[in-house]
Amino acid sequence: MFQNKEQTESILVWEKIVSIFSIPSQNEILNFKQKSPNNIDNNLKQLFNFVKLYKLESLVLDWYFESIKKYFKSTLSNEFWKFFNNVNLAELDSSTTSGRQLKFINHQFALSINLLHKVFSFFKSNLFLFYELLFKKESYNFNFLIKKLQDLLITNIMHTTNQQTKYFNTILFMFFERDFISFTKSFYHSKKQILKDEEENNNNSKDLEFNDQQQEEEEEEEENEEESKSYIIMEMSFEDSITDINIKEDSFMDLCKKLQDLNFIVISEEIFTQILFKKVFEYIETRCKGVFEKSFLKSILEWADQVIFKWLAMILLSSTTTTKINNYNDIINNNDDDNDDDDDDENKENSLKIFNQWKKRLEFSIYENYSQQRISELFDMIVQYPDSLPSLEDLSICFQKIPIEKTMITNLKRVLHNRLLHPGANTSDIITQYISTIHAMDIIDPSGMVMEKVGKPIREYLSQREDTIRCIISSFTEESNEIYQELCNYDPQDNGGDDDSNNSLLAFGNCDLYVDEGDNFSSIDDFKFWIPNKIDGSSTTISIGNAKANNNNKKKKKKDTISHLVNIYDGIDLFINEYRSMLSDRLLSVVDFDLDKEIKNIELLKLRFGDSVLFNCEIMIKDMVDSKRLNLQIKNSQGVNNNNNNNNNNNNELKEFETLILSQLFWPTLKGDEFKYPKSIEKKMQIYSKEYERIKTPRQLIWKQHLGLVDLDLEIGNNIQSFQVSPIHATLIMLFESDDGDDDDEKELTLEYLSKQLEISKDLVKKKLIFWLNNQIIKETSHETYKINNKEKEEQKQRQQQIENDDQDESSSDDDDDDNNIVVEEEEEEKSTSAKEKEEQMRVVESFIIGMLINFKTLPLERIHSMLTMFNSELYTSTIHELKAFLSKLVNEEKIELVGNDFKIKK
């Protein structure tokens, strides 16, 4: 009987609950006004007590959620999508939708969210009532009920079908994208107004710096206008949205707060990612592409702080404040001490946590997009160094913030291979860009690890070129080159490589040690506790006995530019040998014994590479100094001997005869073709040898006949020309000098005769004659027969011949002669102009031809023609026959030579 009564009462309670909390009509829900928890009817409290008494709590809650689910699915979903009946959702696209239609869609979206929020608030209020009267004392989490309600709403409104999910995401994307554009325009509008107000205030002042300040403000205003233009992607104006910016932001924040309550913000993460990342990329691409002279990273971060993060705060932090967000940092730092609601504090803490996560993601995206933009143009930045220094410093900041090392190395190596390391590039240009790369990488990564990897293909390529060492050595000795300046500024104390420290290191442990010049070992303790850097650049600490060493306290010595250049090869021996060879060429061409520059260069190189490796070079300089002294001594001695012997004929034998005496063991091998000197020169050489043997007994001189310089004054007719030539060239021209007093220009010599007189081959004589032929000193009268080219006599003969021809042609018609002369002159002028243009064109591509022959050593005519056509189609338009003629001219100029069918550089 008692049990039946209890069942009956429980049924009555259940029916009462069902009647009270059944889903009302749509209008009742929309007109619902939330009551305070303190104003709950006593009858309702008593009803819930019976629910608890009969343990119907879970049953009631499950029933209510099931009722909500049915309502959402059958009624609310239809009501929501009715707002978009006039929109073609299947063809909805933000890029093609007009501004007016966007405004309508956003308006309908706002109305639909208001509907959902009112319904949500109604059910939330009832759930709160259940929580207060049924579950509060049981430590039941009210947020769990709200989360379940949110999930039911999302599932039954938007995720009923895949199409509905797609449509809703599109609408949500268009809403936030349009608002972001509007917000950005508002920001630039307000910023422009501030600049305008400042400009008006500045107009009232009469400072001396007014013009400069005004110019800076105008530039900044133009820059802001460009930024604003880059964001006006859609057809919209301020009239399309709410004109009052404050009201618009408040309305947007109110809608975002409702979206937050409905949990739509959390599920829209992919949409935010797409919009914000897209805007970050567009902003960086528009402002920074191709501009390297300015630093943009700081201004981009400031823009993100004022635009991106503020807009994001309006969305994510709208539920934590009721005031307008001017600075999101104010919300973050506001503790709301007067707020005692633990739930609100927890919600605020969660919102701030989410916002900070978003901020970090966006900051990372900014660094990533900016670094990708700069890495794609890194080669151009290197080419424009040092003008691109601001951009390189920005990239250095990105390098420290995010992991871009691998991407940068891969991209730069690929671009270097395509744009620099190819046969068409001159070695000097490659070295110049290599040096710029060293400077740029030193800014980006001071540790040098990136440069080590990026520079490897450049070093390998340069090591395969024959003229690399010569180009590098030239840069060491040219005062205008930055490498020379670095050599001059080198401080051996910074290198930690002085002799005393090296000796102490070599004495350590009675073992052989190699101390690299870049190592910064100032004491034996530094060496004992040296720790190499890890691959990732981090430091390590180890213990040796009772001593600890932390390599973080010792900064790794950076390689300077010279070290990078020297490291192209395994050691410095190649460089020193090449320098010795170049020094030999320069010393052998010195006439006045001015050695100050060479002595300075050697001293600088000694500071850098040590005394021992340049010992031979010092001996070479010493030979030059001794030669100058011996020349003076022998001349004075010869003059005294001649005076004592009353031999006035030989007083001036050695007056204009200078000799360089070289120490054979210390100079490079000086190879050349020996020939027979004229008797007058041989006589001077014998006199000099005797005097030298008398002074330097028992030493003897071995003459290098192919070396030296001869100053010549050639008098041909009334014309005097001066030349400085090699001994063999001087000997050749002296053979044309008449012995019997006849005119020199009447003397004709054959190639065979010249070969016998000089005791060398005909081919060598023919090559040496090219110099005098090109300078029009001699001319070829017939095959392999030559004579002095006396232009005055030739012109006189031509004038005489012309007079005779004119006399013979007096009977000809004057008019016909004039017409013919005009035609001939015009044709000659056209041919001359065309030939000059073709000559200028070929001279332009001459450097490319020389570069190809340096790189490939030998090339046939057809290969040179095809390579010029492929790589220089704009400059090179000649035929293969024209190229052949031009190469023959270069052969005559002794720039290249023809061996068989291949051309190569003349050595």
mmCIF file of N, CA, C and O in Angstrom, residues 406-487:
data_model
loop_
_atom_site.group_PDB
_atom_site.id
_atom_site.type_symbol
_atom_site.label_atom_id
_atom_site.label_comp_id
_atom_site.label_asym_id
_atom_site.label_seq_id
_atom_site.Cartn_x
_atom_site.Cartn_y
_atom_site.Cartn_z
ATOM 1 N N LYS A 406 67.244 25.760 -41.974
ATOM 2 C CA LYS A 406 67.234 24.763 -43.050
ATOM 3 C C LYS A 406 66.648 25.340 -44.330
ATOM 4 O O LYS A 406 67.202 25.142 -45.427
ATOM 5 N N THR A 407 65.528 26.045 -44.216
ATOM 6 C CA THR A 407 64.892 26.647 -45.391
ATOM 7 C C THR A 407 65.813 27.661 -46.047
ATOM 8 O O THR A 407 65.939 27.698 -47.279
ATOM 9 N N MET A 408 66.448 28.486 -45.238
ATOM 10 C CA MET A 408 67.323 29.525 -45.777
ATOM 11 C C MET A 408 68.525 28.917 -46.502
ATOM 12 O O MET A 408 68.897 29.362 -47.592
ATOM 13 N N ILE A 409 69.120 27.900 -45.919
ATOM 14 C CA ILE A 409 70.293 27.264 -46.529
ATOM 15 C C ILE A 409 69.909 26.608 -47.854
ATOM 16 O O ILE A 409 70.585 26.786 -48.880
ATOM 17 N N THR A 410 68.808 25.857 -47.860
ATOM 18 C CA THR A 410 68.377 25.167 -49.079
ATOM 19 C C THR A 410 68.058 26.141 -50.194
ATOM 20 O O THR A 410 68.484 25.975 -51.343
ATOM 21 N N ASN A 411 67.302 27.189 -49.870
ATOM 22 C CA ASN A 411 66.894 28.167 -50.875
ATOM 23 C C ASN A 411 68.098 28.928 -51.426
ATOM 24 O O ASN A 411 68.230 29.093 -52.642
ATOM 25 N N LEU A 412 68.977 29.384 -50.541
ATOM 26 C CA LEU A 412 70.106 30.191 -50.985
ATOM 27 C C LEU A 412 71.084 29.371 -51.828
ATOM 28 O O LEU A 412 71.622 29.859 -52.833
ATOM 29 N N LYS A 413 71.310 28.130 -51.449
ATOM 30 C CA LYS A 413 72.205 27.279 -52.244
ATOM 31 C C LYS A 413 71.635 27.057 -53.644
ATOM 32 O O LYS A 413 72.383 27.059 -54.633
ATOM 33 N N ARG A 414 70.321 26.880 -53.730
ATOM 34 C CA ARG A 414 69.694 26.676 -55.045
ATOM 35 C C ARG A 414 69.826 27.933 -55.902
ATOM 36 O O ARG A 414 70.185 27.854 -57.091
ATOM 37 N N VAL A 415 69.570 29.105 -55.322
ATOM 38 C CA VAL A 415 69.647 30.352 -56.090
ATOM 39 C C VAL A 415 71.088 30.650 -56.501
ATOM 40 O O VAL A 415 71.346 31.104 -57.624
ATOM 41 N N LEU A 416 72.030 30.389 -55.603
ATOM 42 C CA LEU A 416 73.436 30.616 -55.940
ATOM 43 C C LEU A 416 73.854 29.741 -57.121
ATOM 44 O O LEU A 416 74.579 30.187 -58.019
ATOM 45 N N HIS A 417 73.393 28.500 -57.125
ATOM 46 C CA HIS A 417 73.746 27.591 -58.221
ATOM 47 C C HIS A 417 73.161 28.074 -59.541
ATOM 48 O O HIS A 417 73.814 27.984 -60.595
ATOM 49 N N ASN A 418 71.944 28.614 -59.509
ATOM 50 C CA ASN A 418 71.281 29.021 -60.743
ATOM 51 C C ASN A 418 71.758 30.374 -61.253
ATOM 52 O O ASN A 418 71.872 30.588 -62.469
ATOM 53 N N ARG A 419 72.075 31.293 -60.351
ATOM 54 C CA ARG A 419 72.335 32.672 -60.761
ATOM 55 C C ARG A 419 73.800 33.100 -60.667
ATOM 56 O O ARG A 419 74.157 34.140 -61.228
ATOM 57 N N LEU A 420 74.614 32.336 -59.961
ATOM 58 C CA LEU A 420 76.005 32.774 -59.769
ATOM 59 C C LEU A 420 77.024 31.752 -60.240
ATOM 60 O O LEU A 420 77.982 32.100 -60.937
ATOM 61 N N LEU A 421 76.821 30.512 -59.886
ATOM 62 C CA LEU A 421 77.839 29.494 -60.152
ATOM 63 C C LEU A 421 77.620 28.859 -61.524
ATOM 64 O O LEU A 421 77.193 27.717 -61.645
ATOM 65 N N HIS A 422 77.918 29.625 -62.568
ATOM 66 C CA HIS A 422 77.790 29.120 -63.931
ATOM 67 C C HIS A 422 78.910 29.716 -64.778
ATOM 68 O O HIS A 422 79.536 30.723 -64.400
ATOM 69 N N PRO A 423 79.205 29.147 -65.936
ATOM 70 C CA PRO A 423 80.371 29.574 -66.726
ATOM 71 C C PRO A 423 80.310 31.025 -67.187
ATOM 72 O O PRO A 423 81.351 31.631 -67.439
ATOM 73 N N GLY A 424 79.131 31.599 -67.312
ATOM 74 C CA GLY A 424 79.029 32.968 -67.797
ATOM 75 C C GLY A 424 79.458 34.024 -66.796
ATOM 76 O O GLY A 424 79.634 35.185 -67.165
ATOM 77 N N ALA A 425 79.616 33.667 -65.529
ATOM 78 C CA ALA A 425 79.982 34.633 -64.486
ATOM 79 C C ALA A 425 81.494 34.727 -64.377
ATOM 80 O O ALA A 425 82.191 33.712 -64.367
ATOM 81 N N ASN A 426 82.001 35.956 -64.298
ATOM 82 C CA ASN A 426 83.432 36.157 -64.112
ATOM 83 C C ASN A 426 83.839 35.726 -62.708
ATOM 84 O O ASN A 426 83.082 35.888 -61.750
ATOM 85 N N THR A 427 85.061 35.247 -62.605
ATOM 86 C CA THR A 427 85.550 34.797 -61.300
ATOM 87 C C THR A 427 85.574 35.938 -60.299
ATOM 88 O O THR A 427 85.221 35.760 -59.124
ATOM 89 N N SER A 428 85.981 37.113 -60.745
ATOM 90 C CA SER A 428 86.022 38.265 -59.832
ATOM 91 C C SER A 428 84.636 38.614 -59.315
ATOM 92 O O SER A 428 84.477 38.984 -58.141
ATOM 93 N N ASP A 429 83.604 38.486 -60.176
ATOM 94 C CA ASP A 429 82.227 38.752 -59.727
ATOM 95 C C ASP A 429 81.771 37.705 -58.713
ATOM 96 O O ASP A 429 81.085 38.035 -57.736
ATOM 97 N N ILE A 430 82.131 36.449 -58.940
ATOM 98 C CA ILE A 430 81.756 35.388 -57.991
ATOM 99 C C ILE A 430 82.407 35.640 -56.636
ATOM 100 O O ILE A 430 81.767 35.506 -55.584
ATOM 101 N N ILE A 431 83.674 36.033 -56.647
ATOM 102 C CA ILE A 431 84.371 36.314 -55.389
ATOM 103 C C ILE A 431 83.747 37.508 -54.685
ATOM 104 O O ILE A 431 83.580 37.511 -53.455
ATOM 105 N N THR A 432 83.368 38.522 -55.459
ATOM 106 C CA THR A 432 82.708 39.697 -54.862
ATOM 107 C C THR A 432 81.407 39.303 -54.174
ATOM 108 O O THR A 432 81.129 39.730 -53.040
ATOM 109 N N GLN A 433 80.592 38.474 -54.843
ATOM 110 C CA GLN A 433 79.336 38.040 -54.237
ATOM 111 C C GLN A 433 79.583 37.092 -53.066
ATOM 112 O O GLN A 433 78.807 37.068 -52.109
ATOM 113 N N TYR A 434 80.638 36.322 -53.146
ATOM 114 C CA TYR A 434 81.004 35.452 -52.021
ATOM 115 C C TYR A 434 81.340 36.283 -50.790
ATOM 116 O O TYR A 434 80.922 35.966 -49.665
ATOM 117 N N ILE A 435 82.060 37.373 -50.991
ATOM 118 C CA ILE A 435 82.398 38.266 -49.874
ATOM 119 C C ILE A 435 81.131 38.920 -49.311
ATOM 120 O O ILE A 435 80.948 39.014 -48.092
ATOM 121 N N SER A 436 80.237 39.355 -50.210
ATOM 122 C CA SER A 436 78.966 39.933 -49.738
ATOM 123 C C SER A 436 78.141 38.897 -48.984
ATOM 124 O O SER A 436 77.473 39.224 -47.992
ATOM 125 N N THR A 437 78.172 37.647 -49.440
ATOM 126 C CA THR A 437 77.470 36.568 -48.738
ATOM 127 C C THR A 437 78.048 36.370 -47.346
ATOM 128 O O THR A 437 77.301 36.151 -46.376
ATOM 129 N N ILE A 438 79.357 36.453 -47.223
ATOM 130 C CA ILE A 438 80.010 36.324 -45.907
ATOM 131 C C ILE A 438 79.504 37.408 -44.964
ATOM 132 O O ILE A 438 79.128 37.142 -43.812
ATOM 133 N N HIS A 439 79.467 38.651 -45.441
ATOM 134 C CA HIS A 439 79.000 39.757 -44.601
ATOM 135 C C HIS A 439 77.523 39.580 -44.231
ATOM 136 O O HIS A 439 77.128 39.818 -43.081
ATOM 137 N N ALA A 440 76.717 39.189 -45.216
ATOM 138 C CA ALA A 440 75.281 39.033 -44.959
ATOM 139 C C ALA A 440 75.019 37.918 -43.963
ATOM 140 O O ALA A 440 74.221 38.078 -43.022
ATOM 141 N N MET A 441 75.669 36.768 -44.135
ATOM 142 C CA MET A 441 75.467 35.651 -43.220
ATOM 143 C C MET A 441 76.006 35.959 -41.819
ATOM 144 O O MET A 441 75.487 35.453 -40.823
ATOM 145 N N ASP A 442 77.027 36.796 -41.750
ATOM 146 C CA ASP A 442 77.557 37.190 -40.440
ATOM 147 C C ASP A 442 76.537 38.016 -39.672
ATOM 148 O O ASP A 442 76.474 37.958 -38.444
ATOM 149 N N ILE A 443 75.721 38.779 -40.406
ATOM 150 C CA ILE A 443 74.658 39.559 -39.756
ATOM 151 C C ILE A 443 73.520 38.641 -39.323
ATOM 152 O O ILE A 443 73.003 38.760 -38.208
ATOM 153 N N ILE A 444 73.143 37.733 -40.186
ATOM 154 C CA ILE A 444 72.012 36.855 -39.888
ATOM 155 C C ILE A 444 72.366 35.830 -38.820
ATOM 156 O O ILE A 444 71.613 35.607 -37.875
ATOM 157 N N ASP A 445 73.521 35.204 -38.967
ATOM 158 C CA ASP A 445 73.940 34.139 -38.048
ATOM 159 C C ASP A 445 75.396 34.367 -37.645
ATOM 160 O O ASP A 445 76.311 33.880 -38.310
ATOM 161 N N PRO A 446 75.628 35.114 -36.566
ATOM 162 C CA PRO A 446 77.005 35.401 -36.152
ATOM 163 C C PRO A 446 77.812 34.152 -35.805
ATOM 164 O O PRO A 446 79.048 34.218 -35.797
ATOM 165 N N SER A 447 77.162 33.028 -35.518
ATOM 166 C CA SER A 447 77.907 31.819 -35.174
ATOM 167 C C SER A 447 78.678 31.260 -36.360
ATOM 168 O O SER A 447 79.639 30.514 -36.190
ATOM 169 N N GLY A 448 78.269 31.607 -37.587
ATOM 170 C CA GLY A 448 78.976 31.169 -38.779
ATOM 171 C C GLY A 448 78.563 29.807 -39.295
ATOM 172 O O GLY A 448 79.101 29.346 -40.316
ATOM 173 N N MET A 449 77.608 29.140 -38.653
ATOM 174 C CA MET A 449 77.228 27.795 -39.080
ATOM 175 C C MET A 449 76.488 27.817 -40.420
ATOM 176 O O MET A 449 76.686 26.937 -41.258
ATOM 177 N N VAL A 450 75.645 28.821 -40.628
ATOM 178 C CA VAL A 450 74.924 28.922 -41.905
ATOM 179 C C VAL A 450 75.902 29.215 -43.033
ATOM 180 O O VAL A 450 75.828 28.621 -44.113
ATOM 181 N N MET A 451 76.849 30.110 -42.783
ATOM 182 C CA MET A 451 77.825 30.452 -43.808
ATOM 183 C C MET A 451 78.671 29.245 -44.184
ATOM 184 O O MET A 451 79.048 29.067 -45.350
ATOM 185 N N GLU A 452 78.958 28.415 -43.202
ATOM 186 C CA GLU A 452 79.765 27.226 -43.473
ATOM 187 C C GLU A 452 79.062 26.319 -44.485
ATOM 188 O O GLU A 452 79.695 25.754 -45.384
ATOM 189 N N LYS A 453 77.739 26.193 -44.364
ATOM 190 C CA LYS A 453 76.989 25.313 -45.267
ATOM 191 C C LYS A 453 76.680 26.000 -46.597
ATOM 192 O O LYS A 453 76.768 25.375 -47.658
ATOM 193 N N VAL A 454 76.329 27.276 -46.535
ATOM 194 C CA VAL A 454 76.010 28.005 -47.764
ATOM 195 C C VAL A 454 77.267 28.207 -48.609
ATOM 196 O O VAL A 454 77.228 28.140 -49.844
ATOM 197 N N GLY A 455 78.388 28.469 -47.947
ATOM 198 C CA GLY A 455 79.613 28.761 -48.677
ATOM 199 C C GLY A 455 80.281 27.550 -49.286
ATOM 200 O O GLY A 455 81.162 27.696 -50.148
ATOM 201 N N LYS A 456 79.893 26.363 -48.873
ATOM 202 C CA LYS A 456 80.569 25.156 -49.371
ATOM 203 C C LYS A 456 80.494 25.019 -50.886
ATOM 204 O O LYS A 456 81.529 24.811 -51.546
ATOM 205 N N PRO A 457 79.308 25.122 -51.528
ATOM 206 C CA PRO A 457 79.282 25.003 -52.999
ATOM 207 C C PRO A 457 80.038 26.129 -53.693
ATOM 208 O O PRO A 457 80.604 25.917 -54.777
ATOM 209 N N ILE A 458 80.064 27.322 -53.101
ATOM 210 C CA ILE A 458 80.815 28.428 -53.711
ATOM 211 C C ILE A 458 82.307 28.123 -53.660
ATOM 212 O O ILE A 458 83.034 28.316 -54.647
ATOM 213 N N ARG A 459 82.769 27.644 -52.508
ATOM 214 C CA ARG A 459 84.190 27.321 -52.376
ATOM 215 C C ARG A 459 84.589 26.196 -53.335
ATOM 216 O O ARG A 459 85.657 26.241 -53.969
ATOM 217 N N GLU A 460 83.728 25.191 -53.439
ATOM 218 C CA GLU A 460 84.041 24.078 -54.339
ATOM 219 C C GLU A 460 84.095 24.543 -55.789
ATOM 220 O O GLU A 460 84.963 24.110 -56.566
ATOM 221 N N TYR A 461 83.172 25.423 -56.164
ATOM 222 C CA TYR A 461 83.163 25.918 -57.545
ATOM 223 C C TYR A 461 84.381 26.787 -57.829
ATOM 224 O O TYR A 461 85.017 26.661 -58.884
ATOM 225 N N LEU A 462 84.711 27.680 -56.895
ATOM 226 C CA LEU A 462 85.864 28.556 -57.100
ATOM 227 C C LEU A 462 87.171 27.768 -57.148
ATOM 228 O O LEU A 462 88.102 28.141 -57.870
ATOM 229 N N SER A 463 87.242 26.692 -56.369
ATOM 230 C CA SER A 463 88.475 25.903 -56.350
ATOM 231 C C SER A 463 88.747 25.231 -57.692
ATOM 232 O O SER A 463 89.881 24.843 -57.975
ATOM 233 N N GLN A 464 87.717 25.114 -58.544
ATOM 234 C CA GLN A 464 87.878 24.468 -59.845
ATOM 235 C C GLN A 464 88.266 25.454 -60.940
ATOM 236 O O GLN A 464 88.589 25.040 -62.055
ATOM 237 N N ARG A 465 88.231 26.746 -60.625
ATOM 238 C CA ARG A 465 88.611 27.750 -61.617
ATOM 239 C C ARG A 465 90.094 28.091 -61.482
ATOM 240 O O ARG A 465 90.596 28.290 -60.372
ATOM 241 N N GLU A 466 90.766 28.210 -62.619
ATOM 242 C CA GLU A 466 92.201 28.413 -62.601
ATOM 243 C C GLU A 466 92.602 29.799 -62.111
ATOM 244 O O GLU A 466 93.666 29.969 -61.520
ATOM 245 N N ASP A 467 91.761 30.803 -62.367
ATOM 246 C CA ASP A 467 92.145 32.177 -62.026
ATOM 247 C C ASP A 467 91.642 32.629 -60.663
ATOM 248 O O ASP A 467 91.744 33.798 -60.323
ATOM 249 N N THR A 468 91.093 31.702 -59.875
ATOM 250 C CA THR A 468 90.552 32.092 -58.569
ATOM 251 C C THR A 468 91.639 32.636 -57.658
ATOM 252 O O THR A 468 91.494 33.710 -57.045
ATOM 253 N N ILE A 469 92.755 31.909 -57.558
ATOM 254 C CA ILE A 469 93.821 32.333 -56.645
ATOM 255 C C ILE A 469 94.363 33.695 -57.056
ATOM 256 O O ILE A 469 94.591 34.571 -56.214
ATOM 257 N N ARG A 470 94.554 33.887 -58.352
ATOM 258 C CA ARG A 470 95.090 35.162 -58.823
ATOM 259 C C ARG A 470 94.132 36.305 -58.503
ATOM 260 O O ARG A 470 94.568 37.405 -58.116
ATOM 261 N N CYS A 471 92.832 36.078 -58.658
ATOM 262 C CA CYS A 471 91.849 37.120 -58.331
ATOM 263 C C CYS A 471 91.866 37.449 -56.842
ATOM 264 O O CYS A 471 91.773 38.625 -56.445
ATOM 265 N N ILE A 472 91.987 36.430 -56.001
ATOM 266 C CA ILE A 472 92.001 36.660 -54.556
ATOM 267 C C ILE A 472 93.266 37.407 -54.149
ATOM 268 O O ILE A 472 93.219 38.379 -53.370
ATOM 269 N N ILE A 473 94.415 36.988 -54.696
ATOM 270 C CA ILE A 473 95.671 37.660 -54.373
ATOM 271 C C ILE A 473 95.631 39.111 -54.835
ATOM 272 O O ILE A 473 96.134 40.018 -54.154
ATOM 273 N N SER A 474 95.024 39.349 -55.988
ATOM 274 C CA SER A 474 94.893 40.725 -56.468
ATOM 275 C C SER A 474 94.088 41.576 -55.499
ATOM 276 O O SER A 474 94.409 42.741 -55.257
ATOM 277 N N SER A 475 93.041 40.983 -54.942
ATOM 278 C CA SER A 475 92.234 41.722 -53.970
ATOM 279 C C SER A 475 93.010 42.000 -52.692
ATOM 280 O O SER A 475 92.746 42.985 -52.001
ATOM 281 N N PHE A 476 93.983 41.137 -52.366
ATOM 282 C CA PHE A 476 94.816 41.368 -51.183
ATOM 283 C C PHE A 476 95.739 42.572 -51.359
ATOM 284 O O PHE A 476 96.161 43.175 -50.371
ATOM 285 N N THR A 477 96.079 42.886 -52.609
ATOM 286 C CA THR A 477 97.107 43.902 -52.861
ATOM 287 C C THR A 477 96.572 45.167 -53.526
ATOM 288 O O THR A 477 97.343 46.103 -53.734
ATOM 289 N N GLU A 478 95.285 45.211 -53.878
ATOM 290 C CA GLU A 478 94.702 46.414 -54.465
ATOM 291 C C GLU A 478 94.165 47.310 -53.359
ATOM 292 O O GLU A 478 93.285 46.907 -52.598
ATOM 293 N N GLU A 479 94.676 48.513 -53.278
ATOM 294 C CA GLU A 479 94.332 49.408 -52.171
ATOM 295 C C GLU A 479 92.867 49.796 -52.160
ATOM 296 O O GLU A 479 92.318 50.117 -51.113
ATOM 297 N N SER A 480 92.215 49.775 -53.305
ATOM 298 C CA SER A 480 90.800 50.149 -53.368
ATOM 299 C C SER A 480 89.869 49.021 -52.948
ATOM 300 O O SER A 480 88.671 49.242 -52.771
ATOM 301 N N ASN A 481 90.400 47.821 -52.767
ATOM 302 C CA ASN A 481 89.573 46.661 -52.443
ATOM 303 C C ASN A 481 89.341 46.577 -50.940
ATOM 304 O O ASN A 481 90.231 46.876 -50.134
ATOM 305 N N GLU A 482 88.123 46.157 -50.561
ATOM 306 C CA GLU A 482 87.801 46.070 -49.132
ATOM 307 C C GLU A 482 88.614 44.986 -48.426
ATOM 308 O O GLU A 482 88.870 45.074 -47.227
ATOM 309 N N ILE A 483 89.050 43.963 -49.164
ATOM 310 C CA ILE A 483 89.887 42.931 -48.560
ATOM 311 C C ILE A 483 91.234 43.513 -48.143
ATOM 312 O O ILE A 483 91.777 43.170 -47.088
ATOM 313 N N TYR A 484 91.739 44.409 -48.970
ATOM 314 C CA TYR A 484 93.002 45.070 -48.619
ATOM 315 C C TYR A 484 92.822 45.919 -47.359
ATOM 316 O O TYR A 484 93.702 45.951 -46.491
ATOM 317 N N GLN A 485 91.686 46.591 -47.273
ATOM 318 C CA GLN A 485 91.423 47.389 -46.072
ATOM 319 C C GLN A 485 91.320 46.497 -44.838
ATOM 320 O O GLN A 485 91.798 46.856 -43.757
ATOM 321 N N GLU A 486 90.700 45.332 -44.987
ATOM 322 C CA GLU A 486 90.617 44.401 -43.870
ATOM 323 C C GLU A 486 91.997 43.890 -43.485
ATOM 324 O O GLU A 486 92.309 43.721 -42.304
ATOM 325 N N LEU A 487 92.832 43.682 -44.475
ATOM 326 C CA LEU A 487 94.200 43.247 -44.218
ATOM 327 C C LEU A 487 94.973 44.321 -43.467
ATOM 328 O O LEU A 487 95.755 44.018 -42.554
#
